[in-house]
CSV table of C-alpha atoms in Angstrom, one decimal:
chain,number,residue,atom,x,y,z
A,1,MET,CA,-82.9,29.8,-3.6
A,2,ASN,CA,-82.9,33.4,-3.0
A,3,MET,CA,-80.6,35.5,-4.7
A,4,LYS,CA,-77.7,36.0,-2.1
A,5,LYS,CA,-77.1,32.1,-2.1
A,6,ILE,CA,-77.1,31.8,-5.9
A,7,ILE,CA,-74.4,34.7,-6.0
A,8,TYR,CA,-72.4,32.7,-3.6
A,9,SER,CA,-72.6,29.4,-5.2
A,10,LEU,CA,-71.1,31.1,-8.2
A,11,MET,CA,-68.4,32.7,-6.7
A,12,VAL,CA,-67.3,29.2,-5.3
A,13,CYS,CA,-67.5,27.3,-8.4
A,14,CYS,CA,-65.5,30.2,-10.2
A,15,GLY,CA,-62.7,30.0,-7.3
A,16,LEU,CA,-62.4,26.3,-7.8
A,17,VAL,CA,-62.2,26.9,-11.7
A,18,ALA,CA,-59.5,29.4,-11.4
A,19,LEU,CA,-57.7,27.2,-8.6
A,20,SER,CA,-58.0,23.9,-10.8
A,21,SER,CA,-56.2,26.0,-14.0
A,22,CYS,CA,-53.5,27.2,-11.9
A,23,GLU,CA,-52.3,24.0,-10.6
A,24,LYS,CA,-49.2,22.8,-12.2
A,25,LYS,CA,-49.3,19.5,-14.4
A,26,VAL,CA,-47.3,16.8,-13.1
A,27,SER,CA,-46.2,14.2,-15.7
A,28,THR,CA,-47.1,10.4,-14.5
A,29,GLU,CA,-44.1,9.1,-17.3
A,30,ASP,CA,-41.3,7.1,-15.4
A,31,PRO,CA,-38.5,8.4,-16.9
A,32,SER,CA,-36.4,5.5,-15.5
A,33,THR,CA,-34.6,2.8,-17.6
A,34,ILE,CA,-33.6,-1.2,-16.9
A,35,THR,CA,-29.7,-1.6,-17.2
A,36,TYR,CA,-28.5,-5.1,-17.0
A,37,TYR,CA,-25.0,-5.7,-15.7
A,38,VAL,CA,-22.5,-8.2,-16.8
A,39,SER,CA,-23.2,-11.4,-14.6
A,40,PHE,CA,-20.2,-14.0,-14.0
A,41,GLU,CA,-20.3,-17.2,-13.1
A,42,MET,CA,-16.5,-18.5,-12.7
A,43,ASN,CA,-15.0,-21.8,-13.8
A,44,GLY,CA,-13.1,-23.5,-11.5
A,45,ASP,CA,-12.6,-22.7,-7.4
A,46,GLU,CA,-12.4,-18.9,-6.2
A,47,THR,CA,-9.0,-20.1,-4.6
A,48,MET,CA,-6.9,-21.7,-6.5
A,49,LEU,CA,-3.9,-23.9,-5.4
A,50,VAL,CA,-1.6,-24.4,-7.5
A,51,PRO,CA,1.3,-26.8,-7.0
A,52,LEU,CA,5.2,-25.5,-7.2
A,53,ASN,CA,6.8,-25.9,-10.8
A,54,SER,CA,3.3,-26.8,-12.4
A,55,THR,CA,1.6,-25.3,-15.0
A,56,PHE,CA,-1.3,-23.1,-14.3
A,57,THR,CA,-4.3,-22.8,-17.0
A,58,ASP,CA,-6.9,-19.9,-15.6
A,59,PRO,CA,-10.1,-21.9,-16.3
A,60,GLY,CA,-12.0,-17.9,-16.8
A,61,VAL,CA,-15.5,-17.2,-16.5
A,62,VAL,CA,-18.7,-17.3,-18.4
A,63,ALA,CA,-19.7,-13.8,-18.5
A,64,THR,CA,-23.7,-13.0,-19.6
A,65,GLU,CA,-25.3,-9.6,-19.7
A,66,ASN,CA,-29.0,-10.3,-19.6
A,67,GLY,CA,-28.6,-13.6,-20.7
A,68,VAL,CA,-26.6,-13.0,-23.7
A,69,ASP,CA,-22.9,-14.4,-23.8
A,70,VAL,CA,-20.3,-11.4,-23.8
A,71,ASN,CA,-17.2,-13.3,-22.7
A,72,ASP,CA,-15.7,-11.1,-25.6
A,73,LYS,CA,-16.3,-8.6,-23.4
A,74,VAL,CA,-14.0,-9.7,-20.2
A,75,VAL,CA,-11.0,-7.8,-19.7
A,76,VAL,CA,-8.7,-9.9,-17.3
A,77,ILE,CA,-6.0,-8.5,-15.4
A,78,ILE,CA,-3.4,-10.1,-12.9
A,79,THR,CA,-1.6,-8.5,-9.9
A,80,ASP,CA,0.7,-9.5,-7.6
A,81,PRO,CA,-0.1,-8.5,-3.5
A,82,ALA,CA,0.9,-5.3,-3.6
A,83,GLY,CA,-1.6,-4.3,-7.1
A,84,ASN,CA,1.0,-4.4,-8.9
A,85,PRO,CA,-0.3,-5.7,-12.8
A,86,ILE,CA,1.6,-8.9,-14.2
A,87,SER,CA,1.7,-10.8,-17.0
A,88,ASN,CA,1.8,-14.1,-16.2
A,89,ILE,CA,1.4,-16.0,-13.0
A,90,ALA,CA,5.0,-17.7,-12.1
A,91,THR,CA,5.0,-21.0,-10.6
A,92,THR,CA,8.9,-21.7,-9.7
A,93,ALA,CA,8.7,-19.9,-6.4
A,94,PRO,CA,5.8,-19.9,-3.8
A,95,GLY,CA,3.4,-17.0,-4.5
A,96,LEU,CA,0.0,-15.2,-4.0
A,97,TYR,CA,-1.9,-13.6,-7.1
A,98,TYR,CA,-5.1,-12.5,-7.8
A,99,VAL,CA,-7.0,-12.4,-11.4
A,100,ASN,CA,-9.8,-9.9,-11.8
A,101,TYR,CA,-12.3,-10.4,-14.5
A,102,SER,CA,-14.5,-7.5,-15.5
A,103,ALA,CA,-16.8,-6.4,-18.4
A,104,VAL,CA,-18.6,-3.4,-19.2
A,105,ASN,CA,-22.4,-3.6,-20.2
A,106,ALA,CA,-24.2,-1.7,-23.2
A,107,ASP,CA,-25.1,1.3,-20.5
A,108,GLY,CA,-21.4,1.9,-19.5
A,109,PHE,CA,-21.7,0.3,-16.5
A,110,SER,CA,-18.9,-2.0,-15.0
A,111,ALA,CA,-19.0,-5.1,-13.2
A,112,SER,CA,-16.2,-7.5,-11.9
A,113,VAL,CA,-15.1,-11.1,-9.8
A,114,ASP,CA,-12.0,-12.1,-8.8
A,115,ARG,CA,-10.1,-15.0,-8.1
A,116,THR,CA,-7.0,-16.0,-5.6
A,117,VAL,CA,-4.2,-17.9,-7.1
A,118,ILE,CA,-1.8,-19.8,-4.4
A,119,VAL,CA,1.4,-21.5,-5.6
A,120,TYR,CA,2.4,-23.6,-3.1
A,121,ASP,CA,5.3,-25.6,-2.1
A,122,PRO,CA,3.9,-29.3,-1.3
A,123,SER,CA,7.1,-30.5,0.2
A,124,VAL,CA,6.3,-28.0,2.9
A,125,THR,CA,4.9,-30.2,5.8
A,126,VAL,CA,5.6,-28.1,8.6
A,127,SER,CA,3.3,-25.3,10.0
A,128,ILE,CA,4.3,-22.0,11.9
A,129,ALA,CA,0.5,-21.4,12.8
A,130,GLY,CA,0.1,-20.4,16.6
A,131,THR,CA,0.7,-17.8,18.9
A,132,TYR,CA,4.2,-16.6,19.9
A,133,ALA,CA,5.7,-14.6,22.8
A,134,THR,CA,8.2,-12.3,21.8
A,135,ASP,CA,11.5,-13.1,23.3
A,136,MET,CA,12.2,-9.3,24.6
A,137,ALA,CA,16.1,-10.1,25.8
A,138,ASN,CA,17.0,-11.0,22.0
A,139,THR,CA,15.0,-9.2,19.8
A,140,LYS,CA,17.1,-6.1,18.2
A,141,TYR,CA,15.7,-2.7,18.0
A,142,GLY,CA,18.0,-0.5,15.7
A,143,THR,CA,21.7,-1.3,14.6
A,144,ALA,CA,23.1,-0.3,17.7
A,145,GLY,CA,22.5,-3.8,19.2
A,146,ARG,CA,19.6,-2.9,21.7
A,147,THR,CA,17.1,-4.8,22.4
A,148,PHE,CA,13.4,-4.9,23.1
A,149,ALA,CA,14.0,-5.2,26.7
A,150,ASP,CA,16.5,-2.5,27.0
A,151,TYR,CA,13.8,0.4,25.3
A,152,ALA,CA,10.5,-1.3,26.7
A,153,PRO,CA,11.0,0.5,30.1
A,154,GLY,CA,11.1,3.9,28.7
A,155,TYR,CA,7.6,3.7,26.8
A,156,GLY,CA,6.1,2.2,30.9
A,157,PHE,CA,5.9,-1.7,29.3
A,158,SER,CA,6.5,-4.6,31.4
A,159,GLY,CA,5.0,-7.5,29.5
A,160,THR,CA,5.5,-9.8,26.5
A,161,PRO,CA,4.4,-9.2,23.2
A,162,VAL,CA,2.4,-12.0,21.7
A,163,VAL,CA,2.4,-12.3,18.0
A,164,THR,CA,0.2,-14.8,16.0
A,165,PHE,CA,0.3,-17.0,12.6
A,166,SER,CA,-2.8,-18.4,11.3
A,167,GLU,CA,-2.5,-21.0,8.4
A,168,ILE,CA,-4.7,-19.7,5.0
A,169,ALA,CA,-3.2,-22.2,2.8
A,170,PRO,CA,-1.2,-25.1,2.7
A,171,GLY,CA,2.6,-23.4,3.6
A,172,PHE,CA,0.9,-19.9,3.9
A,173,PHE,CA,0.3,-17.8,7.1
A,174,GLN,CA,-1.0,-15.1,8.1
A,175,CYS,CA,0.9,-12.8,11.0
A,176,ASP,CA,-0.9,-10.1,13.0
A,177,ASP,CA,2.4,-8.4,13.6
A,178,LEU,CA,5.7,-8.9,11.9
A,179,LEU,CA,7.1,-6.3,14.1
A,180,GLY,CA,7.0,-8.3,17.4
A,181,GLY,CA,4.6,-6.1,18.7
A,182,TRP,CA,7.0,-3.0,18.6
A,183,TYR,CA,4.6,-0.3,17.9
A,184,GLY,CA,1.0,-1.9,18.8
A,185,GLN,CA,2.1,-3.1,21.9
A,186,ILE,CA,5.5,-1.7,23.2
A,187,ARG,CA,4.5,1.7,22.2
A,188,ALA,CA,1.4,1.5,22.9
A,189,TYR,CA,-0.4,2.7,19.5
A,190,GLY,CA,-2.9,-0.3,19.4
A,191,ALA,CA,-4.3,-2.2,16.4
A,192,LYS,CA,-4.0,-0.1,13.6
A,193,TYR,CA,-0.1,-0.2,13.8
A,194,TYR,CA,0.5,-3.9,13.9
A,195,MET,CA,2.3,-4.9,10.6
A,196,SER,CA,-0.1,-7.6,9.3
A,197,GLY,CA,1.3,-9.7,6.7
A,198,ILE,CA,1.5,-13.1,4.9
A,199,VAL,CA,4.5,-15.1,4.8
A,200,ALA,CA,5.1,-18.3,2.8
A,201,LEU,CA,7.4,-21.1,5.1
A,202,ASN,CA,9.9,-22.9,2.6
A,203,ALA,CA,10.9,-26.5,2.5
A,204,ASP,CA,14.3,-25.1,4.1
A,205,ASN,CA,12.3,-23.6,7.1
A,206,THR,CA,13.2,-20.5,5.6
A,207,LEU,CA,10.2,-17.3,5.1
A,208,SER,CA,9.4,-15.5,2.0
A,209,LEU,CA,7.5,-12.4,2.4
A,210,ILE,CA,4.5,-12.1,0.6
A,211,SER,CA,3.2,-9.0,1.5
A,212,SER,CA,2.7,-6.9,4.5
A,213,TYR,CA,0.7,-3.5,5.7
A,214,ILE,CA,0.2,-1.4,8.3
A,215,PRO,CA,-3.0,0.5,8.5
A,216,GLY,CA,-2.0,3.8,10.5
A,217,TRP,CA,0.5,4.6,8.2
A,218,GLY,CA,-0.7,2.6,4.8
A,219,ASP,CA,2.6,1.1,3.9
A,220,GLY,CA,4.3,-2.0,4.6
A,221,LEU,CA,8.1,-3.5,5.0
A,222,ASP,CA,10.7,-3.2,3.0
A,223,TYR,CA,12.0,-6.6,3.4
A,224,LEU,CA,12.1,-9.7,5.4
A,225,ASN,CA,15.4,-11.6,5.5
A,226,ASN,CA,17.6,-14.1,7.3
A,227,SER,CA,14.8,-15.9,8.4
A,228,SER,CA,14.5,-19.1,10.0
A,229,PHE,CA,12.3,-21.6,11.7
A,230,ASP,CA,13.0,-24.1,14.4
A,231,PRO,CA,10.4,-26.9,14.4
A,232,ALA,CA,11.9,-28.7,17.7
A,233,THR,CA,12.2,-25.4,19.8
A,234,GLY,CA,9.3,-23.4,17.7
A,235,THR,CA,11.3,-20.5,17.4
A,236,MET,CA,11.4,-18.2,14.9
A,237,LYS,CA,14.1,-15.4,13.5
A,238,TYR,CA,14.0,-12.8,10.6
A,239,ASP,CA,15.4,-9.0,10.0
A,240,VAL,CA,12.7,-6.9,8.8
A,241,CYS,CA,13.4,-3.2,7.7
A,242,TYR,CA,10.7,-0.5,7.8
A,243,ALA,CA,10.4,2.8,6.2
A,244,GLY,CA,14.0,2.9,5.3
A,245,GLN,CA,15.1,3.3,8.9
A,246,ILE,CA,13.3,0.9,11.5
A,247,TYR,CA,15.4,-2.1,11.8
A,248,ILE,CA,14.2,-5.0,14.0
A,249,SER,CA,15.3,-8.5,14.3
A,250,PRO,CA,12.4,-10.6,16.1
A,251,VAL,CA,12.9,-13.5,18.1
A,252,LEU,CA,9.8,-15.3,18.4
A,253,VAL,CA,8.9,-18.5,20.5
A,254,LYS,CA,6.1,-20.9,20.1
A,255,GLN,CA,3.7,-21.0,23.1
């Protein structure tokens, strides 16, 4: 081998050594850790039906963390449909409640499960489930006695609003628009402005408002009262107030 080749080889080797000595060392250690969230096994049903004037006993949950019983860590919070915490579930009137079970694990991470409790009246056998047409000529808007039929032409609406009620539990019904189609259909605001809600049908065929919500504005009704349902004609009537200034008295006829 001549001298030039030897010198070149030495230069290449020195360069490789220099490059390797300048490389940043990368740690192969895995800094991650494993955390075990609390697991819940619910005793009883996820949705419990409780007859009116009976006694409700919470069956609770079985909570474990990595196989170890941690029931002593479980915090139970009961809320009404509006999300307000309450101390216990009353069975003296129809109602809907949520029971939240939560626990924090050893690393400070929380987990939870929910149960729905519905207090219902077994004596209610009538169903209001179905599709209803809003009686435009008799549904009043405001306090001056004017009707939907009076206002609709001004908004370019010439049809008939349709409202649906779906049974979600004995005597409990989900309505897609308790405003009778005022904002969503007559005013053409769309589905975000339907006042959805849950009502309970009472033994005297009156309605109790359980919850309500209009997504477009993020709130619900002030009240629903003066309600009635006539099973013979399929006609439903009630008064609602919204935002402290919108008064509507829907008359709905089952189709």
